[in-house]
mmCIF file of C-alpha atoms in Angstrom:
data_model
loop_
_atom_site.group_PDB
_atom_site.id
_atom_site.type_symbol
_atom_site.label_atom_id
_atom_site.label_comp_id
_atom_site.label_asym_id
_atom_site.label_seq_id
_atom_site.Cartn_x
_atom_site.Cartn_y
_atom_site.Cartn_z
ATOM 1 C CA MET B 205 39.480 -67.046 193.278
ATOM 2 C CA GLU B 206 40.909 -67.291 190.273
ATOM 3 C CA LYS B 207 40.645 -70.791 188.907
ATOM 4 C CA GLN B 208 44.462 -71.781 187.684
ATOM 5 C CA TYR B 209 45.419 -74.435 184.726
ATOM 6 C CA ASN B 210 48.346 -76.495 183.985
ATOM 7 C CA VAL B 211 50.174 -75.718 180.974
ATOM 8 C CA LYS B 212 51.325 -78.842 179.022
ATOM 9 C CA ILE B 213 53.432 -78.650 175.532
ATOM 10 C CA THR B 214 53.156 -81.321 173.412
ATOM 11 C CA LYS B 215 56.648 -82.784 171.398
ATOM 12 C CA TYR B 216 55.190 -81.217 168.264
ATOM 13 C CA ALA B 217 54.553 -77.743 169.372
ATOM 14 C CA LEU B 218 58.108 -77.862 171.934
ATOM 15 C CA SER B 219 60.461 -79.405 168.115
ATOM 16 C CA GLN B 220 58.908 -76.085 166.833
ATOM 17 C CA MET B 221 60.432 -74.557 169.198
ATOM 18 C CA LYS B 222 63.209 -75.653 169.432
ATOM 19 C CA GLU B 223 63.810 -75.340 165.484
ATOM 20 C CA ILE B 224 62.718 -71.875 165.450
ATOM 21 C CA ARG B 225 65.998 -70.859 167.803
ATOM 22 C CA ASP B 226 68.272 -73.387 166.323
ATOM 23 C CA TYR B 227 67.463 -71.546 162.826
ATOM 24 C CA ILE B 228 68.274 -68.045 164.323
ATOM 25 C CA ALA B 229 71.290 -69.422 166.037
ATOM 26 C CA ASP B 230 72.520 -70.819 163.441
ATOM 27 C CA GLU B 231 70.949 -69.728 160.121
ATOM 28 C CA LEU B 232 71.356 -66.172 161.442
ATOM 29 C CA LEU B 233 74.037 -66.374 163.764
ATOM 30 C CA ALA B 234 72.284 -64.769 166.472
ATOM 31 C CA PRO B 235 72.417 -66.834 169.373
ATOM 32 C CA GLN B 236 71.157 -64.343 171.877
ATOM 33 C CA ALA B 237 68.208 -63.518 169.628
ATOM 34 C CA ALA B 238 67.271 -67.137 169.553
ATOM 35 C CA TYR B 239 67.541 -67.779 173.664
ATOM 36 C CA ASP B 240 65.788 -64.549 174.170
ATOM 37 C CA LEU B 241 63.080 -65.797 171.953
ATOM 38 C CA PHE B 242 62.720 -69.020 173.299
ATOM 39 C CA LEU B 243 62.061 -67.747 176.958
ATOM 40 C CA GLU B 244 59.587 -65.486 175.911
ATOM 41 C CA MET B 245 57.650 -68.371 174.158
ATOM 42 C CA LYS B 246 58.015 -70.198 177.718
ATOM 43 C CA LYS B 247 57.259 -67.073 179.498
ATOM 44 C CA THR B 248 53.866 -66.522 176.898
ATOM 45 C CA ALA B 249 53.133 -70.513 177.541
ATOM 46 C CA ALA B 250 53.117 -70.452 181.172
ATOM 47 C CA SER B 251 51.042 -67.262 181.600
ATOM 48 C CA LEU B 252 48.179 -69.427 179.684
ATOM 49 C CA GLU B 253 47.827 -71.216 183.183
ATOM 50 C CA ASN B 254 45.476 -67.754 184.585
ATOM 51 C CA MET B 255 42.692 -67.191 182.048
ATOM 52 C CA PRO B 256 43.600 -68.839 178.498
ATOM 53 C CA GLU B 257 39.951 -67.647 177.445
ATOM 54 C CA ARG B 258 41.212 -63.997 177.247
ATOM 55 C CA ASN B 259 42.903 -64.799 173.409
ATOM 56 C CA PRO B 260 41.577 -64.962 170.614
ATOM 57 C CA LEU B 261 40.417 -68.404 168.642
ATOM 58 C CA VAL B 262 41.466 -69.585 165.813
ATOM 59 C CA ASP B 263 39.459 -67.941 162.619
ATOM 60 C CA ALA B 264 39.462 -70.925 160.585
ATOM 61 C CA GLU B 265 36.352 -73.263 161.250
ATOM 62 C CA LYS B 266 37.359 -77.088 161.650
ATOM 63 C CA TRP B 267 39.743 -75.510 163.991
ATOM 64 C CA ARG B 268 37.525 -73.353 165.502
ATOM 65 C CA LYS B 269 34.767 -75.664 166.761
ATOM 66 C CA GLN B 270 37.706 -77.082 168.728
ATOM 67 C CA GLY B 271 38.442 -74.039 170.723
ATOM 68 C CA VAL B 272 41.908 -73.685 169.394
ATOM 69 C CA ARG B 273 43.310 -70.092 170.358
ATOM 70 C CA LYS B 274 46.482 -68.442 169.354
ATOM 71 C CA ILE B 275 48.527 -66.030 170.648
ATOM 72 C CA MET B 276 51.320 -64.226 169.085
ATOM 73 C CA VAL B 277 54.544 -64.320 170.634
ATOM 74 C CA LYS B 278 56.682 -61.734 169.110
ATOM 75 C CA ASN B 279 56.975 -63.042 164.560
ATOM 76 C CA PHE B 280 55.247 -66.183 166.191
ATOM 77 C CA ILE B 281 51.866 -67.625 166.706
ATOM 78 C CA MET B 282 51.315 -70.319 169.464
ATOM 79 C CA TYR B 283 48.361 -72.175 169.370
ATOM 80 C CA TYR B 284 46.570 -73.615 172.107
ATOM 81 C CA TRP B 285 43.229 -75.291 173.301
ATOM 82 C CA ALA B 286 42.215 -75.237 177.310
ATOM 83 C CA ASP B 287 40.634 -78.572 179.046
ATOM 84 C CA ASP B 288 38.213 -76.962 181.462
ATOM 85 C CA GLY B 289 37.330 -80.302 182.391
ATOM 86 C CA HIS B 290 41.263 -81.090 183.368
ATOM 87 C CA MET B 291 42.399 -77.865 183.836
ATOM 88 C CA THR B 292 45.176 -78.050 181.056
ATOM 89 C CA VAL B 293 46.355 -75.424 178.743
ATOM 90 C CA HIS B 294 48.178 -77.818 176.337
ATOM 91 C CA ILE B 295 50.336 -75.864 173.099
ATOM 92 C CA THR B 296 50.095 -77.558 169.708
ATOM 93 C CA ALA B 297 52.105 -75.388 167.651
ATOM 94 C CA VAL B 298 54.399 -72.814 167.077
ATOM 95 C CA ALA B 299 54.553 -70.655 163.601
ATOM 96 C CA TYR B 300 56.244 -67.985 161.741
ATOM 97 C CA ARG B 301 53.119 -65.437 161.283
ATOM 98 C CA LYS B 302 53.549 -65.423 157.591
ATOM 99 C CA ARG B 303 53.596 -69.015 157.369
ATOM 100 C CA ASN B 304 50.465 -70.698 155.409
ATOM 101 C CA GLN B 305 48.319 -70.559 158.933
ATOM 102 C CA LEU B 306 45.929 -73.593 157.297
ATOM 103 C CA SER B 307 48.763 -75.930 156.714
ATOM 104 C CA GLU B 308 50.789 -75.209 159.992
ATOM 105 C CA LEU B 309 47.703 -76.194 161.755
ATOM 106 C CA GLY B 310 46.592 -79.269 159.653
ATOM 107 C CA LYS B 311 49.985 -80.407 160.786
ATOM 108 C CA MET B 312 49.436 -80.351 164.800
ATOM 109 C CA GLU B 313 47.446 -83.337 166.687
ATOM 110 C CA LEU B 314 45.056 -82.160 168.986
ATOM 111 C CA GLU B 315 46.752 -83.793 171.781
#
């Protein structure tokens, strides 16, 4: 039987998701695209309840050692780690793929 994890989105990651949604809706004037992307992010996060280890560890050694993984959602990278002992996946950050990823990783907390 496959293990099923609980998925938790940290306050920081959720604020990033909302910031991305609001930017696309308000600045790019594409509210439907913003809504669709936000739903896709939530759907991707929920998919991690099964086999969260299927995605690659990040390249940066500091976070790689802590088990931080990444998954693409359109042009964004969602970062997370799995707590196998508590069967919980923690979504810790979401960043535009062309941003400095080391800087983005440095801002997140591993809750």
